[in-house]
Amino acid sequence: MRHIISVLLENEAGALSRVSGLFSARGFNIESLTVAQTNDPGLSRMTIVSSGTDRVIEQIVKQLNKLIDVVKVIDLTDQDHVERELMLVKVCVKKKDELEVKQLVDIFSCKIVDVSDRTYTIEIAGKTRKLNAFLNALDFAIVMEVSRTGVTGISRGRTII
Amino acid sequence: MKLNGAQILINSLQSEGVEYVFGYPGGAVLHIYDALEIQNKINHILVRHEQGATHAADGYARVSGKPGVVLVTSGPGITNAVTGIATAHMDSIPMVVISGQVPSPLIGGDAFQEVDAVGITRSCVKHNFLVKDIKDIAETVKRAFHIATTGRPGPVLIDIPKDITIAQMTAEPYPKTVDIRSYKPTVKASDRQIKKAAQLIAKSRRPILYSGGGSVIGNASKELREFTRLLNFPITQTLMGLGAYPGTDELSVGMLGMHGTYEANMAMHGSDCVVAIGARFDDRITGNLAKFCPTAKVIHIDIDPSSISKNVIADIPIVGQVGQVLSALTTELKDLKLADISKWWTQINDWRSVDSLAYKRTEGVIKPQTVIETLYEVTKGEAIVTSDVGQHQMWAAQYYKFDEPRRWINSGGLGTMGFGLPAAMGAKLADPSRDVACVTGEGSIQMMLQELSTMLQYNTPVKIVSLNNGYLGMVRQWQEFFYEKRYAMSYMDALPDFVKLAESYGHVGIQVEKEVDLKPALIEAFAQKDKTVFLDILTDPTENVFPMIPAGGGHSDMLLAGRDDMVSKNETDFTAV
């Protein structure tokens, strides 16, 4: 099953490689990983999407906790949470496609952030499924390139990591 | 007063009470060596290879309980040390390794003797640091020792660029305390889990205690003895745990696992309640997980939460310091009525009567088992025994009955050939008054031979008991059983004359060819208190280690020596009591 694991860790050089090294050394899979500094400049927050049996996920959480730089780990999947991913899509638009692309942008409530001669760059945020649906809706032939951030997430309500 | 980084580092080590540093100099650590030279609190042991430094520090740590300290240079210095660091990591040995690094401005430029030490060691240390500022040296050393020695211990690396050791600053007092917000190992276990476990233990009718390295490293021997004796339960110990509970005691059923005793493995197989104490269900212990302890509830005590339910799911996990958990359990169980386990003991004694460690003596050849038994006799079971890796390691574990912890020193997790000799040197430094024997083979000993030179220089007399059978015995054994006797590269030809070799290093060499000479030779060796003696003992080249659980087998699938052409007297469906 897919799990979203949120990790609070010391904002130290090499902290990211400790986490990614752990995943590769122990054969855990990573679907996506995002990391950036938090409101506390001494701390980074990492969001990892992984999948595996409950036992594997339990080991992932325990092994992450064992890393000296890791302050806290939670499995967001266990609780009510918000998850978002951002995607930038560059499409090649001929005159005949313009309307269709604009309609899709409306339907998915996303926006065109860059326009050039025959290309649109579209920004879309949402759950992974929504991003996938948008990509599927676009004519495959016109998609030039895609850049996705991977999922980040946060729990709902007053609960914090 | 202004000090340079190297002096601050050495002062920090002094503040940590470091007695010995095992190391080897080089360009990047010249300032550190200079700082060592102008003080006299810390003794430096100049090894002949950095791997030897790590194993010696490891042996020192295992015997003394204090962290071993290693100092190596950048590049090949640290890469040579990696095997020893990984060895310590697998066996949870506290160690602090200081490696020199090229000057900060050169890092990343493929400078002479540059490697990414932090990157290379990441997966085999508990933690590592790259010091970027002279102001951080003392704090980093403090943290490193704290991390290495608390929780589940392990090696910590401090990589220090040369320019940091040259820089100067006004000396500050060494930090007294350390607080790492992201590192708070659990010590005290949950009372609820203790109560639950006590209930299960009291009810169990076929219990077995399975104690591992955690009981030794966690200094829980006293608590383990009280607990076991209160319950009158059978206890089996892992390769890493031997000695925490006396091996000669009536309640001890010996080692378990791949080369464990029949009674230990059968008791695990038939048990209804396995209490794992500071043990991690290693594959050499469990055999085939699908066949592991089919009828048992598992209570797992460990200081490392990630060890729990990693290989075997624990019914009652208890995270905590082993000694503390055991004394809490003992208190709890004093008030509970225990189930009658006399029938279980009858069953176990029946398994015991199989005498799975029996072996046949043959006229004209020295059996390796006899060597260990004689070693035990000559040293009255009181020596510290280090070992290398292979058949001799298993025989030493099986036939030398350790009654005290920190006497049996071997590389259990990583299985590092070459460990034994430098570890013996470290052990001797940690406990100079005790006899130290290094049980090895002609294969393993050649991996770290050069340390014979160090042992002369620092006068660390140990007795090297080399079981020379001309083969990489364990490899040969597997080839005999599972590769249709195709002995690929397991025969070692062109061996040196070990007697002359020992003599050329300034030690004493004795070759033993006949069994009749064995005991006198061992007596003579141990009588030479201040000499390292190399006993080159020619043993039966075809002897195998039994019992043995072949790959894919469970605890009841043992091969026993000389019985039904190696088919064991298995009792998979014995009558449960």
PDB file of C-alpha atoms in Angstrom, chain B residues 22 59 69 80 89 106 199 201 231 244 250 294 314 343 348 353 400 407 421 449 474 490 502 523 534 572:
ATOM      1  CA  PHE B  22      45.035   2.633  17.655  1.00  0.00           C
ATOM      2  CA  GLY B  59      38.759  -6.065  20.777  1.00  0.00           C
ATOM      3  CA  VAL B  69      39.435   4.795  19.491  1.00  0.00           C
ATOM      4  CA  ASN B  80      41.476   0.335   4.919  1.00  0.00           C
ATOM      5  CA  HIS B  89      28.816  -1.838  13.375  1.00  0.00           C
ATOM      6  CA  LEU B 106      40.549  20.920  -1.679  1.00  0.00           C
ATOM      7  CA  GLN B 199       1.982 -12.991  32.508  1.00  0.00           C
ATOM      8  CA  ILE B 201       6.200 -16.124  30.875  1.00  0.00           C
ATOM      9  CA  LEU B 231      12.460 -19.021  36.538  1.00  0.00           C
ATOM     10  CA  ALA B 244      26.520 -13.600  29.720  1.00  0.00           C
ATOM     11  CA  GLU B 250      22.813 -26.728  34.330  1.00  0.00           C
ATOM     12  CA  PRO B 294       6.188 -22.762  14.873  1.00  0.00           C
ATOM     13  CA  ALA B 314       7.233 -10.118  18.249  1.00  0.00           C
ATOM     14  CA  LYS B 343       8.018 -32.331  31.742  1.00  0.00           C
ATOM     15  CA  ILE B 348      15.139 -31.192  27.010  1.00  0.00           C
ATOM     16  CA  SER B 353      21.321 -37.114  25.852  1.00  0.00           C
ATOM     17  CA  TYR B 400      35.055 -23.565  25.092  1.00  0.00           C
ATOM     18  CA  ARG B 407      35.635 -13.317  27.366  1.00  0.00           C
ATOM     19  CA  LEU B 421      44.776 -11.415  15.926  1.00  0.00           C
ATOM     20  CA  LEU B 449      49.642 -11.402   9.970  1.00  0.00           C
ATOM     21  CA  MET B 474      34.057 -23.766   6.295  1.00  0.00           C
ATOM     22  CA  SER B 490      39.308 -23.833  -0.661  1.00  0.00           C
ATOM     23  CA  ALA B 502      56.566 -16.303  14.308  1.00  0.00           C
ATOM     24  CA  ILE B 523      50.919 -25.686  28.753  1.00  0.00           C
ATOM     25  CA  PHE B 534      52.212 -19.125  17.708  1.00  0.00           C
ATOM     26  CA  THR B 572       9.542 -32.835  14.206  1.00  0.00           C
TER      27      THR B 572
END
